[in-house]
Short mmCIF file of N, CA and C and ligand atoms in Angstrom, two decimals:
data_model
loop_
_atom_site.label_atom_id
_atom_site.label_comp_id
_atom_site.label_asym_id
_atom_site.label_seq_id
_atom_site.Cartn_x
_atom_site.Cartn_y
_atom_site.Cartn_z
N MET A 28 -122.08 47.28 -60.20
CA MET A 28 -123.28 47.32 -61.17
C MET A 28 -123.85 48.62 -61.30
N SER A 29 -123.94 48.77 -62.86
CA SER A 29 -124.47 50.27 -63.00
C SER A 29 -125.88 50.38 -63.07
N SER A 30 -126.75 49.63 -63.20
CA SER A 30 -127.98 49.47 -63.11
C SER A 30 -128.72 50.11 -61.79
N PRO A 31 -129.72 51.34 -62.02
CA PRO A 31 -130.17 51.73 -60.78
C PRO A 31 -131.49 50.46 -60.35
N PHE A 32 -131.70 49.74 -60.82
CA PHE A 32 -132.58 48.53 -60.59
C PHE A 32 -132.04 47.30 -60.24
N ILE A 33 -130.89 46.72 -61.01
CA ILE A 33 -130.18 45.61 -60.24
C ILE A 33 -129.03 45.91 -59.57
N LEU A 34 -129.20 45.80 -58.25
CA LEU A 34 -128.38 46.14 -57.28
C LEU A 34 -127.36 44.93 -56.95
N SER A 35 -127.88 43.69 -57.24
CA SER A 35 -126.75 42.61 -56.68
C SER A 35 -127.55 41.43 -57.74
N ALA A 36 -126.67 40.47 -58.39
CA ALA A 36 -127.08 39.57 -59.43
C ALA A 36 -126.18 38.16 -59.22
N ALA A 37 -126.61 37.19 -58.67
CA ALA A 37 -125.59 36.12 -58.58
C ALA A 37 -126.08 34.66 -58.98
N TYR A 38 -125.02 33.87 -59.28
CA TYR A 38 -125.46 32.57 -59.93
C TYR A 38 -126.08 31.71 -58.66
N LYS A 39 -127.35 30.85 -58.51
CA LYS A 39 -127.77 30.23 -57.68
C LYS A 39 -127.62 28.98 -57.80
N GLY A 40 -128.09 28.66 -58.90
CA GLY A 40 -127.67 27.03 -59.37
C GLY A 40 -128.57 26.73 -60.34
N SER A 41 -128.38 25.36 -60.86
CA SER A 41 -128.85 24.70 -61.89
C SER A 41 -129.67 23.51 -61.59
N PHE A 42 -130.68 23.38 -62.41
CA PHE A 42 -131.74 21.99 -62.14
C PHE A 42 -132.33 21.50 -63.18
N ALA A 43 -132.25 20.28 -63.33
CA ALA A 43 -132.67 19.45 -64.73
C ALA A 43 -133.67 19.06 -64.81
N SER A 44 -134.66 19.14 -63.35
CA SER A 44 -136.20 19.01 -63.82
C SER A 44 -137.06 19.96 -62.94
N TYR A 45 -138.14 19.80 -63.31
CA TYR A 45 -139.12 20.27 -62.18
C TYR A 45 -138.98 20.11 -60.74
N GLU A 46 -139.22 18.60 -60.91
CA GLU A 46 -139.08 17.85 -59.62
C GLU A 46 -137.79 18.13 -58.63
N SER A 47 -136.69 18.61 -59.57
CA SER A 47 -135.62 18.74 -58.40
C SER A 47 -135.31 20.24 -58.16
N LEU A 48 -136.24 21.05 -58.44
CA LEU A 48 -136.00 22.58 -57.88
C LEU A 48 -136.37 22.48 -56.26
N PRO A 49 -135.48 23.24 -56.02
CA PRO A 49 -135.66 23.60 -54.53
C PRO A 49 -136.79 24.36 -54.01
N ALA A 50 -137.48 24.32 -52.71
CA ALA A 50 -138.30 25.14 -52.67
C ALA A 50 -137.52 26.56 -52.31
N THR A 51 -138.31 27.90 -52.95
CA THR A 51 -137.30 29.07 -52.60
C THR A 51 -138.27 30.06 -51.96
N PRO A 52 -137.67 31.13 -51.27
CA PRO A 52 -138.37 32.22 -50.34
C PRO A 52 -138.72 33.41 -51.25
N PHE A 53 -138.22 33.19 -52.67
CA PHE A 53 -138.28 34.61 -53.21
C PHE A 53 -139.20 34.24 -54.80
N PRO A 54 -140.01 35.28 -54.88
CA PRO A 54 -140.58 35.10 -56.47
C PRO A 54 -139.85 35.00 -57.25
N GLU A 55 -140.31 34.14 -58.57
CA GLU A 55 -139.73 34.02 -59.60
C GLU A 55 -139.97 34.37 -60.94
N PHE A 56 -138.93 34.88 -61.83
CA PHE A 56 -139.47 35.55 -62.92
C PHE A 56 -138.50 34.37 -63.90
N ALA A 57 -139.54 33.96 -65.10
CA ALA A 57 -138.56 33.14 -66.00
C ALA A 57 -138.53 33.56 -67.15
N PHE A 58 -137.38 33.41 -67.78
CA PHE A 58 -137.19 33.94 -69.03
C PHE A 58 -137.35 32.88 -70.31
N ALA A 59 -138.46 32.91 -70.65
CA ALA A 59 -138.62 31.95 -71.61
C ALA A 59 -138.88 32.36 -73.15
N GLY A 60 -138.29 31.54 -74.26
CA GLY A 60 -138.70 32.00 -75.57
C GLY A 60 -137.86 31.06 -76.40
N ARG A 61 -138.16 31.25 -77.84
CA ARG A 61 -137.29 30.19 -78.71
C ARG A 61 -135.75 30.22 -78.65
N SER A 62 -135.16 29.24 -78.91
CA SER A 62 -133.67 28.98 -78.62
C SER A 62 -133.05 29.94 -79.40
N ASN A 63 -132.05 30.34 -78.73
CA ASN A 63 -131.05 31.49 -79.44
C ASN A 63 -131.59 32.72 -79.79
N VAL A 64 -132.65 32.87 -79.12
CA VAL A 64 -133.38 34.55 -79.47
C VAL A 64 -132.59 35.51 -78.55
N GLY A 65 -131.73 35.05 -77.56
CA GLY A 65 -130.71 35.83 -76.48
C GLY A 65 -131.23 35.86 -75.06
N LYS A 66 -132.11 35.12 -74.52
CA LYS A 66 -132.53 34.74 -73.22
C LYS A 66 -131.21 35.07 -72.21
N SER A 67 -130.38 34.48 -72.36
CA SER A 67 -129.44 34.22 -71.41
C SER A 67 -128.70 35.70 -71.45
N SER A 68 -128.12 36.08 -72.76
CA SER A 68 -127.41 37.50 -73.19
C SER A 68 -128.47 38.29 -72.53
N LEU A 69 -129.67 38.41 -72.59
CA LEU A 69 -130.64 39.51 -72.12
C LEU A 69 -130.29 39.82 -70.63
N ILE A 70 -130.19 38.52 -69.89
CA ILE A 70 -129.86 38.41 -68.42
C ILE A 70 -128.44 39.16 -67.95
N ASN A 71 -127.71 38.50 -68.74
CA ASN A 71 -126.31 39.18 -68.64
C ASN A 71 -126.35 40.73 -68.87
N PHE A 72 -126.79 41.15 -69.74
CA PHE A 72 -127.06 42.68 -70.30
C PHE A 72 -127.81 43.52 -69.26
N LEU A 73 -128.83 42.76 -68.71
CA LEU A 73 -129.66 43.56 -67.61
C LEU A 73 -128.81 43.65 -66.29
N CYS A 74 -127.84 42.63 -65.96
CA CYS A 74 -127.10 42.52 -64.76
C CYS A 74 -125.80 43.23 -65.06
N ASN A 75 -125.43 43.70 -66.50
CA ASN A 75 -124.28 44.26 -66.65
C ASN A 75 -123.09 43.41 -66.47
N LYS A 76 -123.19 42.17 -66.30
CA LYS A 76 -122.16 41.13 -66.18
C LYS A 76 -122.20 40.04 -67.44
N LYS A 77 -121.00 40.17 -67.96
CA LYS A 77 -120.53 39.67 -69.28
C LYS A 77 -120.96 37.33 -69.12
N GLU A 78 -120.33 37.13 -68.22
CA GLU A 78 -120.51 35.73 -68.28
C GLU A 78 -121.23 35.07 -67.10
N MET A 79 -122.53 35.89 -66.46
CA MET A 79 -123.00 35.08 -65.42
C MET A 79 -123.92 34.33 -65.99
N ALA A 80 -124.79 34.31 -67.18
CA ALA A 80 -125.38 33.20 -67.76
C ALA A 80 -124.44 32.76 -69.18
N ARG A 81 -124.36 31.49 -69.27
CA ARG A 81 -123.72 31.06 -70.15
C ARG A 81 -124.46 31.38 -71.79
N THR A 82 -123.82 31.83 -72.81
CA THR A 82 -124.58 31.95 -73.93
C THR A 82 -123.59 31.54 -74.79
N SER A 83 -124.41 31.26 -76.17
CA SER A 83 -123.75 30.64 -77.17
C SER A 83 -124.36 31.09 -78.45
N SER A 84 -123.49 31.11 -79.61
CA SER A 84 -124.26 31.59 -80.98
C SER A 84 -125.00 30.08 -81.71
N GLN A 85 -125.07 29.00 -80.68
CA GLN A 85 -125.34 27.78 -81.26
C GLN A 85 -126.86 27.30 -80.27
N PRO A 86 -127.96 27.54 -81.16
CA PRO A 86 -129.38 27.23 -80.23
C PRO A 86 -129.11 25.99 -79.30
N GLY A 87 -129.11 26.02 -78.41
CA GLY A 87 -129.31 24.78 -77.22
C GLY A 87 -128.41 24.75 -76.15
N LYS A 88 -127.97 25.89 -75.96
CA LYS A 88 -126.98 26.21 -74.73
C LYS A 88 -127.41 26.03 -73.32
N THR A 89 -128.77 26.58 -72.99
CA THR A 89 -129.20 26.45 -71.61
C THR A 89 -130.07 25.23 -71.52
N GLN A 90 -129.48 24.07 -71.09
CA GLN A 90 -129.94 23.04 -70.88
C GLN A 90 -130.78 22.64 -69.72
N THR A 91 -130.91 23.91 -68.82
CA THR A 91 -131.64 23.46 -67.50
C THR A 91 -132.23 24.65 -66.97
N PHE A 92 -133.13 24.65 -65.76
CA PHE A 92 -133.25 26.08 -65.20
C PHE A 92 -132.23 26.26 -64.27
N ASN A 93 -131.63 27.75 -64.85
CA ASN A 93 -130.70 28.26 -64.03
C ASN A 93 -131.25 29.47 -63.33
N PHE A 94 -130.96 29.38 -62.02
CA PHE A 94 -131.55 30.47 -60.88
C PHE A 94 -130.54 31.48 -60.68
N TYR A 95 -130.72 32.54 -60.67
CA TYR A 95 -130.25 34.08 -60.42
C TYR A 95 -130.65 34.88 -59.31
N THR A 96 -129.92 35.08 -58.28
CA THR A 96 -130.73 35.85 -57.40
C THR A 96 -130.27 37.18 -57.70
N ILE A 97 -131.45 38.20 -57.60
CA ILE A 97 -131.42 39.54 -57.84
C ILE A 97 -131.95 40.04 -57.11
N ASN A 98 -130.96 41.16 -56.62
CA ASN A 98 -131.47 42.09 -55.50
C ASN A 98 -131.59 41.40 -54.01
N GLU A 99 -131.18 40.34 -53.87
CA GLU A 99 -131.68 39.61 -52.56
C GLU A 99 -133.13 39.42 -52.35
N LYS A 100 -133.94 39.33 -53.51
CA LYS A 100 -135.33 39.80 -53.46
C LYS A 100 -136.07 38.86 -54.28
N PHE A 101 -135.47 38.61 -55.36
CA PHE A 101 -136.36 37.55 -56.36
C PHE A 101 -135.42 36.91 -57.09
N TYR A 102 -135.96 36.00 -57.77
CA TYR A 102 -134.99 34.98 -58.53
C TYR A 102 -135.39 35.30 -60.06
N TRP A 103 -134.44 35.14 -60.84
CA TRP A 103 -134.85 35.12 -62.45
C TRP A 103 -134.08 33.55 -62.91
N VAL A 104 -134.91 32.99 -63.78
CA VAL A 104 -135.06 31.99 -64.11
C VAL A 104 -134.78 31.73 -65.56
N ASP A 105 -133.45 31.29 -66.08
CA ASP A 105 -133.10 30.95 -67.37
C ASP A 105 -133.34 29.77 -67.74
N MET A 106 -134.40 29.77 -68.94
CA MET A 106 -135.07 28.18 -69.19
C MET A 106 -134.17 27.89 -70.54
N PRO A 107 -134.43 26.74 -70.83
CA PRO A 107 -133.67 26.27 -72.28
C PRO A 107 -134.73 26.88 -73.01
N GLY A 108 -134.33 26.78 -74.44
CA GLY A 108 -135.03 27.22 -75.51
C GLY A 108 -136.29 26.51 -76.00
N TYR A 109 -137.18 27.13 -76.16
CA TYR A 109 -138.62 26.40 -76.68
C TYR A 109 -138.38 26.25 -78.32
N GLY A 110 -138.56 24.93 -78.43
CA GLY A 110 -138.76 24.73 -79.91
C GLY A 110 -138.13 24.00 -80.80
N PHE A 111 -136.61 24.69 -80.86
CA PHE A 111 -135.81 24.33 -82.01
C PHE A 111 -134.47 24.21 -81.57
N ALA A 112 -133.99 24.05 -80.42
CA ALA A 112 -132.62 23.67 -80.03
C ALA A 112 -131.86 22.68 -80.84
N LYS A 113 -130.78 22.87 -81.00
CA LYS A 113 -130.04 21.90 -81.53
C LYS A 113 -129.86 20.58 -80.72
N VAL A 114 -130.61 19.82 -80.17
CA VAL A 114 -130.48 18.65 -79.69
C VAL A 114 -131.08 17.68 -80.18
N ALA A 115 -131.30 16.79 -79.39
CA ALA A 115 -132.17 15.60 -79.87
C ALA A 115 -133.77 15.46 -79.36
N GLN A 116 -134.58 15.36 -80.66
CA GLN A 116 -135.97 15.35 -80.25
C GLN A 116 -136.59 14.80 -78.98
N SER A 117 -135.99 13.98 -78.67
CA SER A 117 -136.53 13.56 -76.88
C SER A 117 -136.00 14.36 -75.81
N THR A 118 -134.88 15.15 -76.42
CA THR A 118 -134.34 16.18 -75.44
C THR A 118 -135.40 17.40 -75.23
N ARG A 119 -135.72 17.70 -76.74
CA ARG A 119 -136.58 19.00 -76.93
C ARG A 119 -138.00 18.67 -76.13
N ASP A 120 -138.45 17.34 -76.55
CA ASP A 120 -139.33 17.17 -75.80
C ASP A 120 -139.63 17.20 -74.04
N LYS A 121 -138.21 16.43 -73.65
CA LYS A 121 -138.20 16.44 -72.30
C LYS A 121 -138.45 18.09 -71.63
N TRP A 122 -137.64 18.98 -72.56
CA TRP A 122 -137.57 20.45 -71.73
C TRP A 122 -139.01 20.97 -72.05
N LYS A 123 -139.72 20.98 -73.08
CA LYS A 123 -140.97 21.22 -73.16
C LYS A 123 -141.85 21.01 -71.97
N LYS A 124 -141.93 19.86 -71.81
CA LYS A 124 -142.45 19.09 -70.73
C LYS A 124 -142.43 19.61 -69.43
N GLU A 125 -140.86 19.88 -69.04
CA GLU A 125 -140.27 20.15 -67.71
C GLU A 125 -140.99 21.93 -67.67
N MET A 126 -140.81 22.48 -68.78
CA MET A 126 -140.95 24.11 -68.72
C MET A 126 -142.67 24.29 -68.48
N GLU A 127 -143.40 23.25 -69.27
CA GLU A 127 -144.99 23.46 -69.33
C GLU A 127 -145.29 23.34 -67.86
N THR A 128 -144.75 22.25 -67.19
CA THR A 128 -144.95 22.03 -65.92
C THR A 128 -144.62 23.14 -65.03
N TYR A 129 -143.31 23.77 -65.09
CA TYR A 129 -142.93 24.80 -64.20
C TYR A 129 -144.06 25.90 -64.61
N LEU A 130 -144.18 26.10 -65.42
CA LEU A 130 -145.00 27.50 -65.47
C LEU A 130 -146.68 27.21 -65.24
N GLY A 131 -146.93 25.91 -65.15
CA GLY A 131 -148.35 25.65 -64.57
C GLY A 131 -148.59 25.17 -63.12
N LYS A 132 -147.02 24.80 -62.87
CA LYS A 132 -147.36 24.49 -61.35
C LYS A 132 -146.77 25.18 -60.32
N ARG A 133 -145.74 26.08 -60.57
CA ARG A 133 -144.86 26.58 -59.54
C ARG A 133 -145.64 27.43 -58.95
N GLY A 134 -145.58 27.28 -57.67
CA GLY A 134 -146.40 28.32 -56.77
C GLY A 134 -145.74 29.60 -56.60
N ASN A 135 -146.60 30.59 -56.14
CA ASN A 135 -146.16 31.60 -55.81
C ASN A 135 -145.46 31.71 -54.63
N THR A 136 -144.58 32.65 -54.20
CA THR A 136 -144.01 32.94 -52.78
C THR A 136 -144.48 34.46 -52.43
N LEU A 137 -143.56 34.83 -51.51
CA LEU A 137 -143.83 36.29 -50.87
C LEU A 137 -143.97 37.39 -51.99
N PRO A 138 -144.63 38.46 -52.14
CA PRO A 138 -144.63 39.54 -52.83
C PRO A 138 -143.23 40.24 -52.39
N ILE A 139 -142.58 40.91 -53.64
CA ILE A 139 -141.76 42.01 -53.22
C ILE A 139 -141.78 42.89 -52.44
N SER A 140 -141.48 43.27 -51.46
CA SER A 140 -141.21 44.34 -50.73
C SER A 140 -140.22 45.17 -50.66
N GLY A 141 -140.33 46.39 -50.15
CA GLY A 141 -139.30 47.66 -49.81
C GLY A 141 -138.26 47.93 -51.16
N1 GTP B 218 -125.74 41.12 -82.68
C1 GTP B 218 -126.06 40.85 -81.40
N2 GTP B 218 -126.18 39.55 -81.06
C2 GTP B 218 -126.59 39.19 -79.73
C3 GTP B 218 -126.74 40.35 -79.02
N3 GTP B 218 -126.91 39.74 -77.88
C4 GTP B 218 -126.91 38.44 -77.77
N4 GTP B 218 -126.53 38.00 -79.13
C5 GTP B 218 -126.02 36.84 -79.99
O1 GTP B 218 -127.65 36.14 -80.23
C6 GTP B 218 -127.21 34.63 -79.54
C7 GTP B 218 -128.07 34.44 -78.51
O2 GTP B 218 -127.63 33.67 -77.53
P1 GTP B 218 -128.03 33.24 -76.33
O3 GTP B 218 -128.05 34.53 -75.19
O4 GTP B 218 -127.22 32.10 -75.61
O5 GTP B 218 -129.50 32.80 -76.62
P2 GTP B 218 -130.63 32.00 -75.62
O6 GTP B 218 -131.82 32.25 -75.80
O7 GTP B 218 -130.14 31.90 -74.31
O8 GTP B 218 -130.39 30.44 -76.25
P3 GTP B 218 -130.64 29.16 -75.42
O9 GTP B 218 -129.69 28.83 -74.47
O10 GTP B 218 -130.09 27.97 -76.90
O11 GTP B 218 -132.19 28.87 -75.29
C8 GTP B 218 -125.75 34.79 -79.44
O12 GTP B 218 -125.16 34.32 -80.87
C9 GTP B 218 -125.50 35.99 -79.01
O13 GTP B 218 -124.19 36.41 -79.32
C10 GTP B 218 -126.74 41.84 -79.19
O14 GTP B 218 -127.27 42.58 -78.62
N5 GTP B 218 -126.64 41.84 -80.72
MG1 MG B 219 -129.83 30.35 -72.57
#
């Protein structure tokens, strides 16, 4: 890994709903934004890994909360696209609800140290 900041990065798991998220020991940083803006591509770029986060030219690729363990110290959370993914309106509505719940309710854990 060539970044001086990202020393390790590994896929942790995918979770379909806020309720299904596990308790985690690390702080979490979520990547949110319009569908197809490049959230998953940015994660791969920052980690210098081509295919850790799955990407697509079609909006609507990321459909779950996808967790990546960074530096064994925190998580990055790749979220579904906000707004106009090419999926059913009911699915977009569900993602909106799940993401807003996540952003509003997910608790902080320990601060980063070391
Ligand atoms: N030209 C250009 N295109 C890029 C670059 N990085 C990503 N892309 C393209 O931009 C699009 C973004 O795809 P994703 O990274 O899957 O976008 P996303 O925001 O995760 O999308 P969702 O998962 O649908 O919310 C893809 O077509 C990528 O190939 C870049 O540096 N340059
Ligand atoms: Mg994505």
